[in-house]
PDB file of C-alpha atoms in Angstrom:
ATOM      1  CA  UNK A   1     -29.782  19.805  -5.426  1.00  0.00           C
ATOM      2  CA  UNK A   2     -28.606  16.115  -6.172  1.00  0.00           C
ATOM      3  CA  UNK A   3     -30.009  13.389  -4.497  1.00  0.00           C
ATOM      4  CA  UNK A   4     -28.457  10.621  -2.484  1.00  0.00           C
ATOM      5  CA  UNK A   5     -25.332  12.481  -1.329  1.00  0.00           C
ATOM      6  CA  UNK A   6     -23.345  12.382   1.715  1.00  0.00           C
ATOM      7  CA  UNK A   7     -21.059  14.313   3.244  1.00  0.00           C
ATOM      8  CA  UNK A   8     -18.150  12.388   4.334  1.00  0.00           C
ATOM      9  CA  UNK A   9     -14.194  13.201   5.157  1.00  0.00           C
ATOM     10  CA  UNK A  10     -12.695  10.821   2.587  1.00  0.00           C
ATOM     11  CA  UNK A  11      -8.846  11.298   0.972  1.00  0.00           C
ATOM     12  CA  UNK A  12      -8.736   9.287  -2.199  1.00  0.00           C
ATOM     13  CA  UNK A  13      -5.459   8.862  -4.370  1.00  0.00           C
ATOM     14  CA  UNK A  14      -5.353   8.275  -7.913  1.00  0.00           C
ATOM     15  CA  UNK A  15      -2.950   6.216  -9.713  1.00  0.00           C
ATOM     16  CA  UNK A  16      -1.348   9.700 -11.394  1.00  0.00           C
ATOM     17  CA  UNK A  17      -1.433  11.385  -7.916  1.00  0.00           C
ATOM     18  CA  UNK A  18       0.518   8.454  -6.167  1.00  0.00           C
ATOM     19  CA  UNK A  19       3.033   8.634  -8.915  1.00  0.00           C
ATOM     20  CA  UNK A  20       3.120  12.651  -8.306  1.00  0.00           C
ATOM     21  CA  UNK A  21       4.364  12.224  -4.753  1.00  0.00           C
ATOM     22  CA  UNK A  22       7.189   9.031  -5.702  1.00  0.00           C
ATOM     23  CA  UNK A  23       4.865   6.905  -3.353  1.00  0.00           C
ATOM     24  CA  UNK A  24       6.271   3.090  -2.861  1.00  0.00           C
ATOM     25  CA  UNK A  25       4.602   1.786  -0.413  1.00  0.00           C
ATOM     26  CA  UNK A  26       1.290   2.610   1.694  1.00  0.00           C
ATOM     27  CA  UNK A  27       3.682   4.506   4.717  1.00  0.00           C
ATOM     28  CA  UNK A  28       4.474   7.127   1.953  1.00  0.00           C
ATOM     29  CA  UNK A  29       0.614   7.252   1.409  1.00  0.00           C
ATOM     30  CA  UNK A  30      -0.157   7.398   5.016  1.00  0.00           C
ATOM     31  CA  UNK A  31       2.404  10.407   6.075  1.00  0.00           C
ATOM     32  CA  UNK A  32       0.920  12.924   3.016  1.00  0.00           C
ATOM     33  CA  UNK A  33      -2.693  11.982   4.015  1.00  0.00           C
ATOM     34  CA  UNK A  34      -4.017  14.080   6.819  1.00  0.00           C
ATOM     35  CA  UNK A  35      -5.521  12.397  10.020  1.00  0.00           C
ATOM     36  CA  UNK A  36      -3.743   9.320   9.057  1.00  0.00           C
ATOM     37  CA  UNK A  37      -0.853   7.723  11.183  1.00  0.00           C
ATOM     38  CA  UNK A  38       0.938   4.554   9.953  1.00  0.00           C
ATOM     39  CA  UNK A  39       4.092   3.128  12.510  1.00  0.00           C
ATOM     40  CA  UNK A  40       4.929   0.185  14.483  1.00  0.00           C
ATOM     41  CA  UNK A  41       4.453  -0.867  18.217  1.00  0.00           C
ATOM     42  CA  UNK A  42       7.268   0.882  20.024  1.00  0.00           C
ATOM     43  CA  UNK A  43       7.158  -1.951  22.707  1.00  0.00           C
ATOM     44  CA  UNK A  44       8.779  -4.304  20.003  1.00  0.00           C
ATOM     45  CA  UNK A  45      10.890  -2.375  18.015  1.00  0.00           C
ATOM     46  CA  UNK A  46      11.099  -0.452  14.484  1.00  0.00           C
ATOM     47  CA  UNK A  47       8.988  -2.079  11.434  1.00  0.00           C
ATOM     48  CA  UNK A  48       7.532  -4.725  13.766  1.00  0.00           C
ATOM     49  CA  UNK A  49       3.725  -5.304  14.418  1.00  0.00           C
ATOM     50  CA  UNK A  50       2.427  -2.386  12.038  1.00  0.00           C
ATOM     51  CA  UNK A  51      -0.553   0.046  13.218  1.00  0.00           C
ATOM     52  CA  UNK A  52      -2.484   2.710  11.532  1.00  0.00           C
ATOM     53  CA  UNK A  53      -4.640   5.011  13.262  1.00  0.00           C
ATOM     54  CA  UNK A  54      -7.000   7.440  11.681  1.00  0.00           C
ATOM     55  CA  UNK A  55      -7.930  10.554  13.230  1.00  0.00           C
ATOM     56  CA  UNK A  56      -6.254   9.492  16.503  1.00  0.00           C
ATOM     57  CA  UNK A  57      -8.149   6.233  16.908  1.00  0.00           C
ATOM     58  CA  UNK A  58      -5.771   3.662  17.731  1.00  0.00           C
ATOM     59  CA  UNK A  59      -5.233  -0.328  15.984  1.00  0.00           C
ATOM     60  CA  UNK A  60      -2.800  -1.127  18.487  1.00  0.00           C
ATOM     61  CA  UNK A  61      -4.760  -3.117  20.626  1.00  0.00           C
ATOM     62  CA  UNK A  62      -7.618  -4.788  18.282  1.00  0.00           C
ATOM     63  CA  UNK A  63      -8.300  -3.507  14.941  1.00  0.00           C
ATOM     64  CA  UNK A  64     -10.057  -0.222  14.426  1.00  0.00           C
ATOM     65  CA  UNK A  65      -9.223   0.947  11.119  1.00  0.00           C
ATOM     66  CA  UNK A  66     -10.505  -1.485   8.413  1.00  0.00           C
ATOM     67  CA  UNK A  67      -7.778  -2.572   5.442  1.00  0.00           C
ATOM     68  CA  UNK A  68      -9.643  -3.160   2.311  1.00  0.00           C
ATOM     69  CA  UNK A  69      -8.827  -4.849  -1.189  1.00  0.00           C
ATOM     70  CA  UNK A  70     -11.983  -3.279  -3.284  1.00  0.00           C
ATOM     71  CA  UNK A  71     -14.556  -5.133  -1.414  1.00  0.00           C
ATOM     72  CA  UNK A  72     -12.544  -7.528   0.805  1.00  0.00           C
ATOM     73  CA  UNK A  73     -11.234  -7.125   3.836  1.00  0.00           C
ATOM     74  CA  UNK A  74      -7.415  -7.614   4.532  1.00  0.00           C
ATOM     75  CA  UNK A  75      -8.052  -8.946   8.334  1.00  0.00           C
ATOM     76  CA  UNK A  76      -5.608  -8.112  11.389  1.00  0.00           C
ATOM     77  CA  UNK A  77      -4.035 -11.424  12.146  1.00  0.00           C
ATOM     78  CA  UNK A  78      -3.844 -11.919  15.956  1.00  0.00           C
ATOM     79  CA  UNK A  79      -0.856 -14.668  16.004  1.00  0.00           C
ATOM     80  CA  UNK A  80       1.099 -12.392  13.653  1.00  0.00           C
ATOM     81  CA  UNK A  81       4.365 -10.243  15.078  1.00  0.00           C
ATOM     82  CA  UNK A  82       3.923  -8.011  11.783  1.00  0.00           C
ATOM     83  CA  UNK A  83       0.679  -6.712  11.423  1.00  0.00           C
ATOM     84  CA  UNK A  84      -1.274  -6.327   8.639  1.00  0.00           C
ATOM     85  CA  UNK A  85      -0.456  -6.941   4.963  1.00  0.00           C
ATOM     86  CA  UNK A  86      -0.832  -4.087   2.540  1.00  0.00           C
ATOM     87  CA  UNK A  87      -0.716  -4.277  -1.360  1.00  0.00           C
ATOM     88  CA  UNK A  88       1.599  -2.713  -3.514  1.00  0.00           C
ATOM     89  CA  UNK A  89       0.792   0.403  -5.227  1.00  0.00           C
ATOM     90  CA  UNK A  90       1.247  -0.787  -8.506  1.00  0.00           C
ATOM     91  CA  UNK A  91      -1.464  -0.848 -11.337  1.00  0.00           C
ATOM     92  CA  UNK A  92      -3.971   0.642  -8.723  1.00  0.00           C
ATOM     93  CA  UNK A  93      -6.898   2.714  -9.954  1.00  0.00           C
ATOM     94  CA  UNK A  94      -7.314   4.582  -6.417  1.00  0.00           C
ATOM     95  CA  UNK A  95      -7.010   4.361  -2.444  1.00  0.00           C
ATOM     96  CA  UNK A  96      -9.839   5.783  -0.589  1.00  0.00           C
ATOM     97  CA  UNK A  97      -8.909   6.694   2.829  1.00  0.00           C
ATOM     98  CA  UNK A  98     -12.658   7.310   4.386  1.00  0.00           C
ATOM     99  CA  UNK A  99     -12.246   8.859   8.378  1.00  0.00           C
ATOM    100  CA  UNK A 100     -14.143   8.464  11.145  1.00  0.00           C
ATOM    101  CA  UNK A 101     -16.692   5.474  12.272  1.00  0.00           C
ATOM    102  CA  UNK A 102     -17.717   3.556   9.206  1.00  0.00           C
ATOM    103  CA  UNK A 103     -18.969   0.532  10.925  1.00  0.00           C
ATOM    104  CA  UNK A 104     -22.809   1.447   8.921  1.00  0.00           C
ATOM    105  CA  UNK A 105     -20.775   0.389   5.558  1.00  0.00           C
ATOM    106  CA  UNK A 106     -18.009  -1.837   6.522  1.00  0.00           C
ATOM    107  CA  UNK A 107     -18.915  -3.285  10.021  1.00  0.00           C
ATOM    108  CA  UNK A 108     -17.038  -4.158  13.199  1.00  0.00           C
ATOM    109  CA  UNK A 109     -13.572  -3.113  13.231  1.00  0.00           C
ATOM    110  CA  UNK A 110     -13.821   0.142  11.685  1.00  0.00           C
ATOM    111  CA  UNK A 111     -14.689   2.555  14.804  1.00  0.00           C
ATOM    112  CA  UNK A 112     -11.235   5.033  12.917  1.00  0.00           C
ATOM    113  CA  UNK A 113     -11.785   5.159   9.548  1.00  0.00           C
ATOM    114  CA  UNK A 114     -11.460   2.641   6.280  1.00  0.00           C
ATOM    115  CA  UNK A 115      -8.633   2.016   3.999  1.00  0.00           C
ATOM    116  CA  UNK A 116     -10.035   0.921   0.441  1.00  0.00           C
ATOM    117  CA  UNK A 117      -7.352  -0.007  -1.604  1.00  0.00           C
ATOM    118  CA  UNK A 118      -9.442  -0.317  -5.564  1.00  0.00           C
ATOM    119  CA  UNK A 119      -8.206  -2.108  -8.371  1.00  0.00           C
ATOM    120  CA  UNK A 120      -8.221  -1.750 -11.973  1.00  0.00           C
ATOM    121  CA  UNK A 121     -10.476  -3.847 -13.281  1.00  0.00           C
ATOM    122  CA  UNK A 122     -10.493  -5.620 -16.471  1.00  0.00           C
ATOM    123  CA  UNK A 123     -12.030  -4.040 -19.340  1.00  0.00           C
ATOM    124  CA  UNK A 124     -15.228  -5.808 -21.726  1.00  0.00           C
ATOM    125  CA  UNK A 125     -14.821  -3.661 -24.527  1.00  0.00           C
ATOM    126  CA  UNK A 126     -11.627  -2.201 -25.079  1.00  0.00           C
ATOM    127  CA  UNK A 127      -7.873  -2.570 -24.325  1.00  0.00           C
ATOM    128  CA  UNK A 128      -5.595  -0.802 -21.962  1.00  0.00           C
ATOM    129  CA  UNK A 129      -1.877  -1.251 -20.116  1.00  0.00           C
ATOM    130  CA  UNK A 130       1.414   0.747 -19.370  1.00  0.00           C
ATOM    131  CA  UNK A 131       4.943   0.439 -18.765  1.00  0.00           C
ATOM    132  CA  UNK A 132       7.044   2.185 -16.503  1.00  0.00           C
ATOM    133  CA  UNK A 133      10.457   2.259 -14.877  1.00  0.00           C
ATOM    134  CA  UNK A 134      13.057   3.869 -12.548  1.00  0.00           C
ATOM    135  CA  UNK A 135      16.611   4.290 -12.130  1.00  0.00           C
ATOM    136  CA  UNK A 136      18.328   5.508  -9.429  1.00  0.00           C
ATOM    137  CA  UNK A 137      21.989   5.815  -8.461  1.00  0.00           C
ATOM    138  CA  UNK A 138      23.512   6.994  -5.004  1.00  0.00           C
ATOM    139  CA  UNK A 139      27.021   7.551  -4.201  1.00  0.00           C
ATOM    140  CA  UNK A 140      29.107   4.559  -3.344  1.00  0.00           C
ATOM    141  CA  UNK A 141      26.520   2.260  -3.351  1.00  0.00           C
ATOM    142  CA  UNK A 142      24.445  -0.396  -5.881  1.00  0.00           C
ATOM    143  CA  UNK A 143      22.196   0.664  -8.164  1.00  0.00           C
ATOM    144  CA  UNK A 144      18.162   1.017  -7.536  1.00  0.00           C
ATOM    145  CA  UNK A 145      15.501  -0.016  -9.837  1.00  0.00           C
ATOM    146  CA  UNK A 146      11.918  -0.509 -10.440  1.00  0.00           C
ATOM    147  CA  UNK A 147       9.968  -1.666 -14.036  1.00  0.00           C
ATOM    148  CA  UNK A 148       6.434  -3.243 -14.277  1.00  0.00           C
ATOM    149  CA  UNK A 149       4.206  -3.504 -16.880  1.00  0.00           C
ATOM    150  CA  UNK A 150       0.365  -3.966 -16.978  1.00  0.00           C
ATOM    151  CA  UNK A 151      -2.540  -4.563 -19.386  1.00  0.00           C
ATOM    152  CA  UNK A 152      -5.751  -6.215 -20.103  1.00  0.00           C
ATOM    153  CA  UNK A 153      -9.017  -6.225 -22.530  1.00  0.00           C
ATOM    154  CA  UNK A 154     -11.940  -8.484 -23.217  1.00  0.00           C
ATOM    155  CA  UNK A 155     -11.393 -12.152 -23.752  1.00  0.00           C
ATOM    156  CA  UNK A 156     -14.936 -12.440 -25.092  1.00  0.00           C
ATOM    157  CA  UNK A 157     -16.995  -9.194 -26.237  1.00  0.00           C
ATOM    158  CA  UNK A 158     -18.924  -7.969 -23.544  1.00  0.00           C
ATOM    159  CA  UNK A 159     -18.778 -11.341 -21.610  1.00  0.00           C
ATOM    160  CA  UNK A 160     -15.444 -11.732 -20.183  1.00  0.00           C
ATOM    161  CA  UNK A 161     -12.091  -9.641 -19.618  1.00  0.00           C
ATOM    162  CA  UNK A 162      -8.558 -10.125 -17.691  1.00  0.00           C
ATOM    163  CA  UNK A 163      -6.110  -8.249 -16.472  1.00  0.00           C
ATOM    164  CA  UNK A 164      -2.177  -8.722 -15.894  1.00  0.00           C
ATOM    165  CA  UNK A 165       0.495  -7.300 -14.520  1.00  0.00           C
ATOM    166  CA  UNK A 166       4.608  -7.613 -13.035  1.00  0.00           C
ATOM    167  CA  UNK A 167       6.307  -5.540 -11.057  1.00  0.00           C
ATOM    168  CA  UNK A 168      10.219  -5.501 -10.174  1.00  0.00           C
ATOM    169  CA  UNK A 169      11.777  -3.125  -7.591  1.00  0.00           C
ATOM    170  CA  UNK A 170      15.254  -3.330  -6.096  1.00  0.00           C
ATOM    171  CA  UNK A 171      16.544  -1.144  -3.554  1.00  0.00           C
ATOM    172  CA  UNK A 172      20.271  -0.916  -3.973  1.00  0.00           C
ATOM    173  CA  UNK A 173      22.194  -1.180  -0.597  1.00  0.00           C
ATOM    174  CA  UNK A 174      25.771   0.291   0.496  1.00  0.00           C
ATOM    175  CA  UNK A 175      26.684  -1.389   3.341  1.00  0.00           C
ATOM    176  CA  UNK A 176      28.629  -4.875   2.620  1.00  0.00           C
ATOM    177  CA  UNK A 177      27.388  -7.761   4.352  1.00  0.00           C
ATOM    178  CA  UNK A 178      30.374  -9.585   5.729  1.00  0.00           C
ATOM    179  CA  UNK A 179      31.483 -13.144   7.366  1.00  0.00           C
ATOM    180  CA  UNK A 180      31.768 -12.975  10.901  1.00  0.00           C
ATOM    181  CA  UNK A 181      34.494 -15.283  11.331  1.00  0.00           C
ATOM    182  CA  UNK A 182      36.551 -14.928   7.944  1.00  0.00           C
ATOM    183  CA  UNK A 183      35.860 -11.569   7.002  1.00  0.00           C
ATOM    184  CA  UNK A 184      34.913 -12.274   3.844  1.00  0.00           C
ATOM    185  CA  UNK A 185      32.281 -10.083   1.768  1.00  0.00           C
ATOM    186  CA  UNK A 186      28.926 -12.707   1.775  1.00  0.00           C
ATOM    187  CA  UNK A 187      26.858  -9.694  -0.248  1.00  0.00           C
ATOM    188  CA  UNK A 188      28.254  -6.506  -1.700  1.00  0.00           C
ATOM    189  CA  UNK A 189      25.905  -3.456  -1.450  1.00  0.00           C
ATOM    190  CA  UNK A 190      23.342  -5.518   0.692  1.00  0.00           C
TER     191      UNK A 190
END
């Protein structure tokens, strides 16, 4: 029997399995990952102070899931009327969703679960990168779009490597944004 193993109720997400579901943004993530809530306060309105909850355990008044960037925590700023920050999903290598208390591993502020959002990193010995992009078109309305590109390799053998990356996405609107007073079309498709 191998040594050193825990049992533990952890989701994790690959780069090819986010792709597989068309997931944008961590919400998307959130909804198809069991035990895992992601919505706004509903005293303030829609898309305002953000909260995740993980197996029922609440963030909405003090942090208790903890937001992760490999190693480094993304931390709940109290002045703020949106929330926390969470990365893109582009040019990830996984997100670990880990449930229940993990205060043992991560400390205070993690009494729901852990988010663990892990980069790629860069490689020492050999090169790597993609491209990808997305078109999409909806019926009276502008265009959508999304391209990024990312890559990396050593800089020195064995001592030293980078990574870089870009990312573009454009949601194309239908509703005109118009002048108040003159009528006028300010942005078409906004």
């Amino acid at each position: 029997e191998p040594q050193g193993l825990v049992p533990i109720s952890m989701a994790v997400w690959t780069s090819q399995t986010i792709d597989m579901a068309g997931a944008k943004n961590f919400g998307t993530v959130a909804d198809l990952t069991p035990g895992v809530e992601f919505d706004s306060y509903p005293d303030y309105g829609a898309g305002i102070e953000t909260n995740i909850a993980i197996r029922g355990v609440n963030s909405k008044d003090g942090s208790t899931a903890g937001v992760y960037i490999d190693d480094t925590p993304i931390p709940m700023d109290p002045g703020s009327s949106f929330g926390r920050e969470y990365p893109m999903l582009f040019d990830l290598k996984r997100i670990e969703v880990l449930r229940g208390p993990q205060g043992v591993f991560y400390g205070e502020g993690t009494e729901g679960g852990t988010v663990r959002f892990i980069t790629v990193q860069p490689a020492l010995s050999s090169h790597s990168g993609f491209a990808k992009g997305e078109v999409a078109a909806t019926l009276r309305s502008a265009t959508s779009y999304e391209v990024g590109a990312a890559g990396g390799g050593p800089v020195s053998s064995g001592a030293a490597g980078m990574r870089l990356g870009g990312w573009l996405r454009h949601d194309g609107g239908f509703v005109d944004r118009v002048n108040p007073y003159t009528g006028a079309i300010v942005d078409e498709n906004a």
